[in-house]
Short mmCIF file of C-alpha atoms and ligand atoms in Angstrom, two decimals:
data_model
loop_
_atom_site.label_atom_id
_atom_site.label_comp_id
_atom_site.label_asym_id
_atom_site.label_seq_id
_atom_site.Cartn_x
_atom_site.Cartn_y
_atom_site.Cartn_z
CA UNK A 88 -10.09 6.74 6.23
CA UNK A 89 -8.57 3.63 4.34
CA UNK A 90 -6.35 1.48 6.41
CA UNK A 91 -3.85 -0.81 5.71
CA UNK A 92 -4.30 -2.49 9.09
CA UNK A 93 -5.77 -5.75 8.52
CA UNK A 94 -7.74 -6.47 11.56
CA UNK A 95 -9.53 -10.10 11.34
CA UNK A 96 -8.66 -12.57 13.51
CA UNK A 97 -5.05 -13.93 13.43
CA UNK A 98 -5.64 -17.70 12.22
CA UNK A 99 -5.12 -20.38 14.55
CA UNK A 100 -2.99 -23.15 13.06
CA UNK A 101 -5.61 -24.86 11.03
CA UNK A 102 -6.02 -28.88 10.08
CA UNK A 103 -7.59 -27.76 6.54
CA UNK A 104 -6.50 -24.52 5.11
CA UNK A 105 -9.88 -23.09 3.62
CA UNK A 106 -8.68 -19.21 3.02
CA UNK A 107 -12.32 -18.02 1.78
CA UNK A 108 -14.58 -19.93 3.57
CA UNK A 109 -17.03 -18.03 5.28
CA UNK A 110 -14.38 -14.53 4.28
CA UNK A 111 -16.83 -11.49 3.87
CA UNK A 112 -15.64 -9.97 0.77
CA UNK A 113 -17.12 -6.59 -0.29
CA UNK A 114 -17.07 -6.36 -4.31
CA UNK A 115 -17.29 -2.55 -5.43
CA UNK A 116 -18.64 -2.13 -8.98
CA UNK A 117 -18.35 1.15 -10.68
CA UNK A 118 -19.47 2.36 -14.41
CA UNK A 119 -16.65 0.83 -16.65
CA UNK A 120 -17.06 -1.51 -19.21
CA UNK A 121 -14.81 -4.20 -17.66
CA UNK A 122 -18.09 -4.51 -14.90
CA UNK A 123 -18.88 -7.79 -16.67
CA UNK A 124 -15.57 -9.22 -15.52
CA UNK A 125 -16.80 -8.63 -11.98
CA UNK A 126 -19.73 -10.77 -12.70
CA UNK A 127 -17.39 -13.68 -13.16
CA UNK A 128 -15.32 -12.58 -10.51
CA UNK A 129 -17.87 -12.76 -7.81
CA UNK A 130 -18.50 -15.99 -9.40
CA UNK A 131 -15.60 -17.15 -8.25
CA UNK A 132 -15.16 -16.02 -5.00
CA UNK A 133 -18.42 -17.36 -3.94
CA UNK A 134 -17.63 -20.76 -5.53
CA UNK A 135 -14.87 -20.78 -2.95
CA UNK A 136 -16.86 -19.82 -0.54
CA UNK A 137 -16.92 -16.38 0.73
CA UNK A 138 -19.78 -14.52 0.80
CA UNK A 139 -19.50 -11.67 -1.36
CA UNK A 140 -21.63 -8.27 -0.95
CA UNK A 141 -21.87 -6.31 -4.10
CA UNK A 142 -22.44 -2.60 -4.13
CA UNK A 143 -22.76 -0.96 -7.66
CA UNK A 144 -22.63 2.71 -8.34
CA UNK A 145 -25.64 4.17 -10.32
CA UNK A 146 -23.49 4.57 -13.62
CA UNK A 147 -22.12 0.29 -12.61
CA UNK A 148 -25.90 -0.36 -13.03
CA UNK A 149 -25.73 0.74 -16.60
CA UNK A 150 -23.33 -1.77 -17.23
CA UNK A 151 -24.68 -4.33 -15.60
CA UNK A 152 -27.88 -5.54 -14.03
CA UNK A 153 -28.13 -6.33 -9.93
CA UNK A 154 -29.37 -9.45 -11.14
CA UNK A 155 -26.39 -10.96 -12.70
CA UNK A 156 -24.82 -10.26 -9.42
CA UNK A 157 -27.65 -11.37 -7.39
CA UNK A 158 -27.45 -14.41 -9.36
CA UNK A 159 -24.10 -15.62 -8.99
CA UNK A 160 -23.84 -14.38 -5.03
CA UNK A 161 -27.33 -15.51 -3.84
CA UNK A 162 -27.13 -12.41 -2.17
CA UNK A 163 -28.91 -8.43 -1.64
CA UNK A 164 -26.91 -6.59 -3.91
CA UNK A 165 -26.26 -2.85 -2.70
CA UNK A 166 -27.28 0.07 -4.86
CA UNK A 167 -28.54 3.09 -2.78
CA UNK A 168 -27.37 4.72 -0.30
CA UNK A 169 -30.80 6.13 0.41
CA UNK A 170 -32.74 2.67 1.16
CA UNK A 171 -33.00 3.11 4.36
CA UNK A 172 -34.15 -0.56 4.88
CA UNK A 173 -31.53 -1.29 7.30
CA UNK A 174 -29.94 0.54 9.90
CA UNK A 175 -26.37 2.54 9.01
CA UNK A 176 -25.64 0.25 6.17
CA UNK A 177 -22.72 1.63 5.01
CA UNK A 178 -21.21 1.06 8.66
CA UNK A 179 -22.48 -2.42 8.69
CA UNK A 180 -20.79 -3.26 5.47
CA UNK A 181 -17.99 -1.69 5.75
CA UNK A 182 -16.93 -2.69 9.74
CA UNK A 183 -17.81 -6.38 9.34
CA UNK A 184 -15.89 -6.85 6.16
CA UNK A 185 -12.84 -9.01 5.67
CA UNK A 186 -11.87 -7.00 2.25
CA UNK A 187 -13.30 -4.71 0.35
CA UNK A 188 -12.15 -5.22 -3.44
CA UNK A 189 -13.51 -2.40 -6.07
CA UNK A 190 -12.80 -4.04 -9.94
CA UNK A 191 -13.29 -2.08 -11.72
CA UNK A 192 -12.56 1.30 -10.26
CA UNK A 193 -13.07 4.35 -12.94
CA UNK A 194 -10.78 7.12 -12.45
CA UNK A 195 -13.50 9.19 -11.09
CA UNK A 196 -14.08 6.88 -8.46
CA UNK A 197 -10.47 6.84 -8.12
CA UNK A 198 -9.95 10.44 -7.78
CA UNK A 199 -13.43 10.51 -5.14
CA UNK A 200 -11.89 8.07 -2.87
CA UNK A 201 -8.45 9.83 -2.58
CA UNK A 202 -10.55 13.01 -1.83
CA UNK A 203 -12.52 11.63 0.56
CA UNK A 204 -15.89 11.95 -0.60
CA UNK A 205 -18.81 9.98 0.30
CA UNK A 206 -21.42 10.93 -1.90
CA UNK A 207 -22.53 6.99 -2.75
CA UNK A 208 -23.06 3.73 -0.83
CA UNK A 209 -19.93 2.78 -2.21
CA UNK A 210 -17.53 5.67 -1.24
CA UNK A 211 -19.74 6.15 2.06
CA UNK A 212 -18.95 2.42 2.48
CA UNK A 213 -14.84 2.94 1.96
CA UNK A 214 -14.08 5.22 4.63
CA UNK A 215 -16.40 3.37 7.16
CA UNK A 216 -14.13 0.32 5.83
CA UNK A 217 -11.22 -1.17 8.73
CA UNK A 218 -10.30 -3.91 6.29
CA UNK A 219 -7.63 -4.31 3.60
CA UNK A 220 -8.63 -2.53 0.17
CA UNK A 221 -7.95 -3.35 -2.84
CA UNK A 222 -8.56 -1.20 -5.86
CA UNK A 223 -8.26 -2.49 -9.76
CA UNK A 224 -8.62 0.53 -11.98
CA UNK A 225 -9.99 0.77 -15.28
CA UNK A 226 -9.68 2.77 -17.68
CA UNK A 227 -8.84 4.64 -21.21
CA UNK A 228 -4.92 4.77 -21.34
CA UNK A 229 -4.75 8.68 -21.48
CA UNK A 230 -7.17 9.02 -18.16
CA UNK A 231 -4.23 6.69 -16.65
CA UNK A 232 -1.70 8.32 -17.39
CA UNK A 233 -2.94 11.83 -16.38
CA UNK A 234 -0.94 13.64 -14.24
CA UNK A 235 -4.25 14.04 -11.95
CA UNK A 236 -5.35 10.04 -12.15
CA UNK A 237 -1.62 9.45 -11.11
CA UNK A 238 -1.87 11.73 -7.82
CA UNK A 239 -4.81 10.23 -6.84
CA UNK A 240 -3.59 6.57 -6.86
CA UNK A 241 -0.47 7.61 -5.19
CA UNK A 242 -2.41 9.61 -2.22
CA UNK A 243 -4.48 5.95 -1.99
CA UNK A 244 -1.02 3.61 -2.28
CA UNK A 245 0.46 5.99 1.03
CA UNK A 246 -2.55 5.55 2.71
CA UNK A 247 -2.15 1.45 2.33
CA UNK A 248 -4.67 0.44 -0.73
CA UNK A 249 -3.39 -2.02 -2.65
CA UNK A 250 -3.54 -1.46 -6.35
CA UNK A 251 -4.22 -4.35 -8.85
CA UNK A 252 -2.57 -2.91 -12.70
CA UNK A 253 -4.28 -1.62 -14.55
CA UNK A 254 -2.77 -4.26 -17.24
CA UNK A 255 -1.88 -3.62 -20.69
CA UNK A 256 -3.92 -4.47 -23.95
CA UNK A 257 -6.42 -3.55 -26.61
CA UNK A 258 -9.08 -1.28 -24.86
CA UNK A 259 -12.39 -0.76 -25.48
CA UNK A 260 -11.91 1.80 -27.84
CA UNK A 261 -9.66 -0.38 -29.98
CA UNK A 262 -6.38 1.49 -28.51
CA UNK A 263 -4.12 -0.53 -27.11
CA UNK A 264 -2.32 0.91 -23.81
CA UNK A 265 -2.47 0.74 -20.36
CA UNK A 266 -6.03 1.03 -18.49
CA UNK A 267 -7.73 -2.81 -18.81
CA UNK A 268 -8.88 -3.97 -15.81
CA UNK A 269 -6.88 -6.86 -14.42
CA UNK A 270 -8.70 -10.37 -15.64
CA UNK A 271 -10.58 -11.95 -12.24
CA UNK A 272 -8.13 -14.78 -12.28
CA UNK A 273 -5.51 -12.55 -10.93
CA UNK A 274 -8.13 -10.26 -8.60
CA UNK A 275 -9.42 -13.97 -6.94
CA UNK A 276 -5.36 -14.33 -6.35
CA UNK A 277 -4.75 -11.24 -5.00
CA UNK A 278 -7.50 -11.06 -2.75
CA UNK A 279 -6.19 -15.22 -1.93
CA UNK A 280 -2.98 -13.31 -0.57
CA UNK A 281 -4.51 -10.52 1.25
CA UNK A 282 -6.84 -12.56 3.17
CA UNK A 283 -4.02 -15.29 4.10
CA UNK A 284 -1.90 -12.29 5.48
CA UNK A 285 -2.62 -13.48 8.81
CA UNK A 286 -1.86 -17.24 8.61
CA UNK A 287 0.06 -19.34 10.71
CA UNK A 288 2.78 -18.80 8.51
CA UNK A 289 3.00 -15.13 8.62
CA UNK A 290 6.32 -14.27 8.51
CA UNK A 291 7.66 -16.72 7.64
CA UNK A 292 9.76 -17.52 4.05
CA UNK A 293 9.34 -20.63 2.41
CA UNK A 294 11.19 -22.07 -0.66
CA UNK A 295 9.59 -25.03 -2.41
CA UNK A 296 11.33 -26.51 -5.25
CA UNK A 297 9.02 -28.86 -7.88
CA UNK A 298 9.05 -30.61 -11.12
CA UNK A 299 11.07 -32.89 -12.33
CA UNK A 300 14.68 -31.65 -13.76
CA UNK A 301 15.48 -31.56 -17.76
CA UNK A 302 19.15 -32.96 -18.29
CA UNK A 303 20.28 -31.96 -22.05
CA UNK A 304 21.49 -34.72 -24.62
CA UNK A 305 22.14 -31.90 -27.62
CA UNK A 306 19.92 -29.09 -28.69
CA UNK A 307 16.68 -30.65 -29.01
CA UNK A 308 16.84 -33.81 -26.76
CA UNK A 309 16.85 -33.94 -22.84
CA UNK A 310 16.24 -37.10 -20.37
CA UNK A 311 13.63 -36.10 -17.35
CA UNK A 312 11.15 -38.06 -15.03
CA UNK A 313 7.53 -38.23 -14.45
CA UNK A 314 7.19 -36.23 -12.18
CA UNK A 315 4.15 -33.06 -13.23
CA UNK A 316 5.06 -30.53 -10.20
CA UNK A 317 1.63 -30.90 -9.29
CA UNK A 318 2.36 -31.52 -5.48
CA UNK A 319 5.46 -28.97 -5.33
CA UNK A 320 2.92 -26.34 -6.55
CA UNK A 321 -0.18 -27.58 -4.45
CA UNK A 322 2.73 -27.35 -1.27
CA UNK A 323 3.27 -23.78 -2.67
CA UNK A 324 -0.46 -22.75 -2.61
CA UNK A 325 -0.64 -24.11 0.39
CA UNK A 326 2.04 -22.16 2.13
CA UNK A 327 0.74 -19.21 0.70
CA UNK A 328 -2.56 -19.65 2.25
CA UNK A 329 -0.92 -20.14 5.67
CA UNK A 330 0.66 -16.79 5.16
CA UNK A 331 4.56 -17.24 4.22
CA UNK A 332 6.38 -15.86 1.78
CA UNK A 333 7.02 -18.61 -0.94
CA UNK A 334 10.05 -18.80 -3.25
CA UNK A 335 8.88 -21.58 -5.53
CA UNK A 336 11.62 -22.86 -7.72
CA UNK A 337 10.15 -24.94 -11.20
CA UNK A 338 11.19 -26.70 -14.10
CA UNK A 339 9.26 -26.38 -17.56
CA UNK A 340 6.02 -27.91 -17.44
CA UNK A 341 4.74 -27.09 -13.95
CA UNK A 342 1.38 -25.24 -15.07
CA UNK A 343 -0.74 -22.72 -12.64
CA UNK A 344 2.05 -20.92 -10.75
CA UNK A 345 0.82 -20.01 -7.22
CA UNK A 346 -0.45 -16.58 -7.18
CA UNK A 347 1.79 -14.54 -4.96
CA UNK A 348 5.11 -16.43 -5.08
CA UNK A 349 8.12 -15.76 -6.45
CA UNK A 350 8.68 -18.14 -9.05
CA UNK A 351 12.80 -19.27 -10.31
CA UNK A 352 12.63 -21.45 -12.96
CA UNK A 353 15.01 -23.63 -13.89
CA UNK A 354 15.37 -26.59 -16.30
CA UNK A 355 18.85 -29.17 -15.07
CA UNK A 356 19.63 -30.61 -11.36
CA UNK A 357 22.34 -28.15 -11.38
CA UNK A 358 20.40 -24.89 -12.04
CA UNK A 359 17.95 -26.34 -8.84
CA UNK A 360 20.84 -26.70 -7.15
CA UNK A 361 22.34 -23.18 -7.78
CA UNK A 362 18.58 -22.15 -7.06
CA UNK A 363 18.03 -23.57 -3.87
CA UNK A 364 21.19 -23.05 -2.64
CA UNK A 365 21.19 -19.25 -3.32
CA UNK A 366 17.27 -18.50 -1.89
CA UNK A 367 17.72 -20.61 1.13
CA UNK A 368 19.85 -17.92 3.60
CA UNK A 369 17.73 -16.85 5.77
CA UNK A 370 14.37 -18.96 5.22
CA UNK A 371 12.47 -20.92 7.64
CA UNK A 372 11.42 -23.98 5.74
CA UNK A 373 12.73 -25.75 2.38
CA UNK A 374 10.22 -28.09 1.11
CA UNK A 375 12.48 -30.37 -1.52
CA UNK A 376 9.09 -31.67 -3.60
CA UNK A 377 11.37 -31.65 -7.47
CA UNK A 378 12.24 -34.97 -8.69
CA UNK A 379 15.71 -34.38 -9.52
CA UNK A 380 17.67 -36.14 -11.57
CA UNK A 381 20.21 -38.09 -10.29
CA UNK A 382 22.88 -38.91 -13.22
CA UNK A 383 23.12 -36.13 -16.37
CA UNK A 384 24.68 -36.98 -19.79
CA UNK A 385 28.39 -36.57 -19.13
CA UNK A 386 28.70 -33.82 -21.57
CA UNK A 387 25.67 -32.52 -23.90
CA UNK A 388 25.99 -32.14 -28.14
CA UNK A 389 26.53 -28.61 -28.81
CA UNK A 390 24.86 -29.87 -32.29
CA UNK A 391 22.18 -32.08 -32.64
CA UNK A 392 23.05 -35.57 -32.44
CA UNK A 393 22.69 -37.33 -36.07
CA UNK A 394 21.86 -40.75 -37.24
CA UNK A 395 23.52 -42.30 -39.97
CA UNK A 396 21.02 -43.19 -42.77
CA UNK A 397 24.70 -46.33 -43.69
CA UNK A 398 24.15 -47.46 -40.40
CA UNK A 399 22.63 -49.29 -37.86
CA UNK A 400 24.40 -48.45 -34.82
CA UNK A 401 22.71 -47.34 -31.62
CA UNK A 402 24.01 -44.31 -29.24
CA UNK A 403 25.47 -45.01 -25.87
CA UNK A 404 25.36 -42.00 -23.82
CA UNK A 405 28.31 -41.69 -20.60
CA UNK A 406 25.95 -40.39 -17.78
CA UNK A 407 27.51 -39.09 -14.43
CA UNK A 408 26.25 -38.41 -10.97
CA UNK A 409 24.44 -35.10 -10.65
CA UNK A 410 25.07 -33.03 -7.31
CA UNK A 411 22.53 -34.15 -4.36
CA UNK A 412 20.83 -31.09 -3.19
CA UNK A 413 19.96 -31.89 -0.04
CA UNK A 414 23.36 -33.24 0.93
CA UNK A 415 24.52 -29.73 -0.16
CA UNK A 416 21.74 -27.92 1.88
CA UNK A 417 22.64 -30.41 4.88
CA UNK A 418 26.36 -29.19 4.77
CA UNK A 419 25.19 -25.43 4.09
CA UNK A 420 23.07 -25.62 6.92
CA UNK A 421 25.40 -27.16 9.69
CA UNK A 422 27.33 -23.67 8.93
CA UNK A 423 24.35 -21.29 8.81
CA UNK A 424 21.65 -22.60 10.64
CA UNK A 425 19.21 -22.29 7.63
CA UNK A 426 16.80 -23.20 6.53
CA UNK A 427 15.62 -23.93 9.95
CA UNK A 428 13.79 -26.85 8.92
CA UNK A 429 13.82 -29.27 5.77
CA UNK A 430 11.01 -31.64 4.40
CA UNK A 431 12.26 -34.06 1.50
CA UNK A 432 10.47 -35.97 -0.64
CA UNK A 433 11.09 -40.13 -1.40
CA UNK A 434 9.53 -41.75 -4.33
CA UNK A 435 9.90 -45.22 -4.16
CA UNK A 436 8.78 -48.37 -6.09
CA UNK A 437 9.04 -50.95 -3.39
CA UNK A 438 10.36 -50.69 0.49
CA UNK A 439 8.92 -47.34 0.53
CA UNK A 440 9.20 -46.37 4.54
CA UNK A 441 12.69 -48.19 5.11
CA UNK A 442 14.41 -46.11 1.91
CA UNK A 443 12.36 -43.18 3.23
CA UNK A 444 13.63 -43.68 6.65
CA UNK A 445 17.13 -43.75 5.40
CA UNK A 446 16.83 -40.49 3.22
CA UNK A 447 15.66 -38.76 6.01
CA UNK A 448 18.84 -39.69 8.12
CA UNK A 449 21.41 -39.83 5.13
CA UNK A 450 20.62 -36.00 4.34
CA UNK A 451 19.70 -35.02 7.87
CA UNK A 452 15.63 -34.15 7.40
CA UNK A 453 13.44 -33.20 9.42
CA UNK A 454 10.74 -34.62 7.45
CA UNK A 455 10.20 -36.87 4.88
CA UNK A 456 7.00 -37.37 2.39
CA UNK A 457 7.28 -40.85 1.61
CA UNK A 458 4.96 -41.94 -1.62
CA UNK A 459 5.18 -45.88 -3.25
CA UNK A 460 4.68 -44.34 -7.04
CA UNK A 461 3.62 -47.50 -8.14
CA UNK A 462 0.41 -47.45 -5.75
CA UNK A 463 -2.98 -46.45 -7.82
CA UNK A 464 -3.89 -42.91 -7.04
CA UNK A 465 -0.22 -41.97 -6.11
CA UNK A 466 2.65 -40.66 -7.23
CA UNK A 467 3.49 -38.38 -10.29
CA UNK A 468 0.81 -38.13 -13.03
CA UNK A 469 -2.67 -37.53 -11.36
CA UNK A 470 -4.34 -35.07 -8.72
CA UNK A 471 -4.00 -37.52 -6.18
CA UNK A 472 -1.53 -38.56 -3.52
CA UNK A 473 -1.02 -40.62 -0.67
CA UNK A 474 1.94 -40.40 1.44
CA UNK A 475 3.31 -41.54 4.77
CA UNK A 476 4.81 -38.23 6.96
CA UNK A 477 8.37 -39.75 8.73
CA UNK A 478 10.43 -38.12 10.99
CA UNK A 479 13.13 -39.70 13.14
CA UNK A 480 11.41 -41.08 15.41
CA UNK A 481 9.14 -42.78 13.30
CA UNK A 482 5.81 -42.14 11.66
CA UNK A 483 4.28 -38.76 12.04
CA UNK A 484 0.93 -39.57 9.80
CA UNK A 485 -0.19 -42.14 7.50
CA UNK A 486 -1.64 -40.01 4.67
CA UNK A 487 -4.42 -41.69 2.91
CA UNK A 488 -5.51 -41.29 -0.94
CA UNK A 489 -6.69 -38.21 -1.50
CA UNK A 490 -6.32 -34.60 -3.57
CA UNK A 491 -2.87 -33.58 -3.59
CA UNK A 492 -4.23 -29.98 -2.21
CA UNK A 493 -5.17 -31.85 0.75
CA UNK A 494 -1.73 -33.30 0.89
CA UNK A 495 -0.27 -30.30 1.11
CA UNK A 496 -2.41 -28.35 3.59
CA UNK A 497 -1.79 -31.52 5.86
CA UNK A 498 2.29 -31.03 5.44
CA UNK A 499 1.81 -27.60 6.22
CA UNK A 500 0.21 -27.98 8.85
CA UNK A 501 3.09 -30.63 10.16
CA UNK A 502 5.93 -28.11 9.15
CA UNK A 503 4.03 -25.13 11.13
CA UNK A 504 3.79 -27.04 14.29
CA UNK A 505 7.57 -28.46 13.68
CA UNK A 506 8.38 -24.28 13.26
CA UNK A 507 6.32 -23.09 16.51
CA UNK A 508 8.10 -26.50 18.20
CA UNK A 509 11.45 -25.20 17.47
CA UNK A 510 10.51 -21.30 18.31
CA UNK A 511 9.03 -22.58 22.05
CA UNK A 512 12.32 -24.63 22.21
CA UNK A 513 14.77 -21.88 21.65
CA UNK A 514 12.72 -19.41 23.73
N1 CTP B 698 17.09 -34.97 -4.25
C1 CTP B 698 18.07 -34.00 -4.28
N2 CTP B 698 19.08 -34.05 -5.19
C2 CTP B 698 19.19 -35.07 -6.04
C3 CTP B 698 18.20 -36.10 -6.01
C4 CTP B 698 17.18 -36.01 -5.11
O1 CTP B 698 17.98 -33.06 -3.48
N3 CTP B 698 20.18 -35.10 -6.92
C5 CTP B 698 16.01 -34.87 -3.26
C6 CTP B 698 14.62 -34.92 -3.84
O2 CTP B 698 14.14 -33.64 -4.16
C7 CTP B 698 13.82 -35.53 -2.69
C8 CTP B 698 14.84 -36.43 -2.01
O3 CTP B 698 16.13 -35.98 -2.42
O4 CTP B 698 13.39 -34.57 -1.77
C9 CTP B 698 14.72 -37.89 -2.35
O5 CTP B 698 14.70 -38.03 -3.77
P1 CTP B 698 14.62 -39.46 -4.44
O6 CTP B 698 14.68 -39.32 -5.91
O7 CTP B 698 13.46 -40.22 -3.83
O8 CTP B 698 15.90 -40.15 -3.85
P2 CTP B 698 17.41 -40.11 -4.28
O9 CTP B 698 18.17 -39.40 -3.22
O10 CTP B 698 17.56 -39.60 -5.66
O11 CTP B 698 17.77 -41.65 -4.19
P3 CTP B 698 17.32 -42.88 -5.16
O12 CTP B 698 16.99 -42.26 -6.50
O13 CTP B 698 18.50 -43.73 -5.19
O14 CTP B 698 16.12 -43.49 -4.50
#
């Protein structure tokens, strides 16, 4: 039987968040044309560092060779159920595996697995499986769409497999419809999620805001910052792989949205204010990451702003004070309690801890991520960070230079001990 229980080890609270290290992932292949997708997707999840079992079906080996597999895994790669080399195989697979993911899945394997059958390693494998499954089907558009493909992948959603698209798109027969396997970019995320289900975090809902904030002149001009929304969306990833729910909130240039989060984007200070101040009810943990802008034009052009081809005369624009979010969430919180706790953000160019340490009073944090921007390695542009962790009683960690993934796990890792701090203190 398939079960939605996922029984691996509930995650201690971990210094470095490393979801697939060491993860046994089983990777189904069966007879589609998409199987060289799978190729890359192994790929992938052994470059970060699971070790990934392949089992193809006999029609998957027309596709594709056990070698390319082989290749990319550096390990056995499982064809027949009758090689009788080892000792209840199909057991052994399927018991000691943290997920079994089957990309592509044909709608005859489909309609096999919500019967029951077992008449390949890979099916056999399935219903010896106690881990989370996860099934990406692929196919022509008129097999998904029968009537008889459909009651098959609802009988496997009640029993708790987790179904990745199909997606939409030109198919291999030059139709375009529904029936393309998902692309392994989005598999590697979804299996990401399942296999951080257990974090420290589970449970728990996060909002992260990040970017920096667009504040419109006219039409086509706006005044923003440096900042990329690199960190915000590493601190994302990185509550993700911890297990919480993340709201991430973004402004127009953040790139590589978290897989798994629900993303708000916005563009001025005041839509990240409206943002944040509507998700947070509710949530454990706001991380304020967005470099917000702190004054706005006073009004914007409805019409582009014009020069004067008889004139030399510059612009002056009338900028006023934009609302400070976290003084908001400080007042909303004193009424509702949430979010429970609150990590800002400082970005300073000179007397970085003192102005830190007076943000983190002045809007009642619980946290602050101080960072001089003007120190090589840190700050906005770049991969790389280096930050000193305050809260008020003083310094928490000194940060040093490094990824801004690292960063991230490490505040994380602060905020979960803060969160299982507060739940032992209100026990
Ligand atoms: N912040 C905010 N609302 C604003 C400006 C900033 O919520 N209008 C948040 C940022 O997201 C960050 C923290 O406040 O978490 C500190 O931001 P920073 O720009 O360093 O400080 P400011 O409060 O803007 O003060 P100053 O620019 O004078 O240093």
């Amino acid at each position: 039987m398939v079960t939605p229980i996922c029984p691996f080890a509930t995650l201690r609270l971990m210094e470095h968040i490393d979801v697939m290290r060491g993860r046994r992932i089983l990777l189904g292949v069966t007879g589609s044309i998409a199987c060289y997708k799978s190729v890359d997707l192994a790929s992938k999840l052994t470059q970060a560092g699971a070790e990934v079992d392949v089992i193809l079906t006999e029609s998957a080996t027309r596709f594709v060779s056990p070698l390319s597999f082989r290749s990319v895994t550096g390990r056995t790669v499982y064809t027949d159920m009758w090689d009788l080399s080892d000792h209840v195989r199909h057991v052994g697979l399927g018991e000691t595996a943290d997920l079994l993911l089957i990309a592509p899945a044909t709608a005859h394997t489909i309609a096999k697995l919500a019967a029951g059958l077992a008449d390949n390693l890979l099916t056999l494998t399935t219903l010896a499986a106690r881990c989370p499954v996860l099934v990406a089907p692929a196919m022509d558009g008129g097999m998904w769409q029968h009537p008889a493909t459909q009651a098959n992948v609802t009988v496997l959603a009640e029993r708790g497999v987790i179904l990745a698209g199909p997606a939409e798109g030109r198919m291999a027969s030059g139709m375009h419809g529904k029936g393309r396997m998902v692309e392994p970019d989005d598999l590697f995320g979804n299996a990401r999620l399942l296999l951080s289900r257990q974090g420290p975090l589970h449970g728990r809902r996060v909002v992260v805001s990040a970017g920096g904030t667009r504040e419109a002149i006219d039409p086509v001009r706006f005044i923003t910052n440096r900042s990329s929304g690199k960190q915000g969306v590493a601190v994302a990833q990185a509550a993700l792989d911890a297990g919480a729910a993340v709201t991430l909130i973004v402004t127009p240039g953040c790139e590589q949205w978290p897989f798994g989060a629900t993303v708000i984007e916005v563009e001025s200070a005041q839509d990240m204010a409206e943002a944040v101040l509507a998700t947070i009810d509710g949530t454990d943990v706001l991380f304020m990451v967005a470099a917000v802008a702190d004054f706005k034009p006073e009004s914007a052009a409805e019409r582009k702003i014009k020069k004067s081809d008889d004139s030399d005369e510059g612009l002056t624009l009338v900028m006023t004070r934009t609302t400070d979010i976290l003084m908001a969430v400080k007042e909303s919180r004193e009424m509702s309690g949430y979010p429970r706790l609150v990590l800002g953000f400082a970005a300073e160019t000179h007397n970085a801890a003192d102005y830190g340490r007076d943000k983190l009073l002045r809007k009642g944090l619980d946290l602050i991520a101080v960072n001089d921007v003007t120190e090589a390695g840190a700050g906005f542009a770049g991969d790389t960070n280096r930050v000193l962790l305050l809260d008020s009683s003083g310094i928490v960690e000194a940060m040093p230079l490094q990824s801004k993934t690292g960063i991230a796990e490490r505040l994380v890792y602060h905020i979960t001990a803060a969160l299982n701090d507060d739940r032992s203190s209100s026990d």
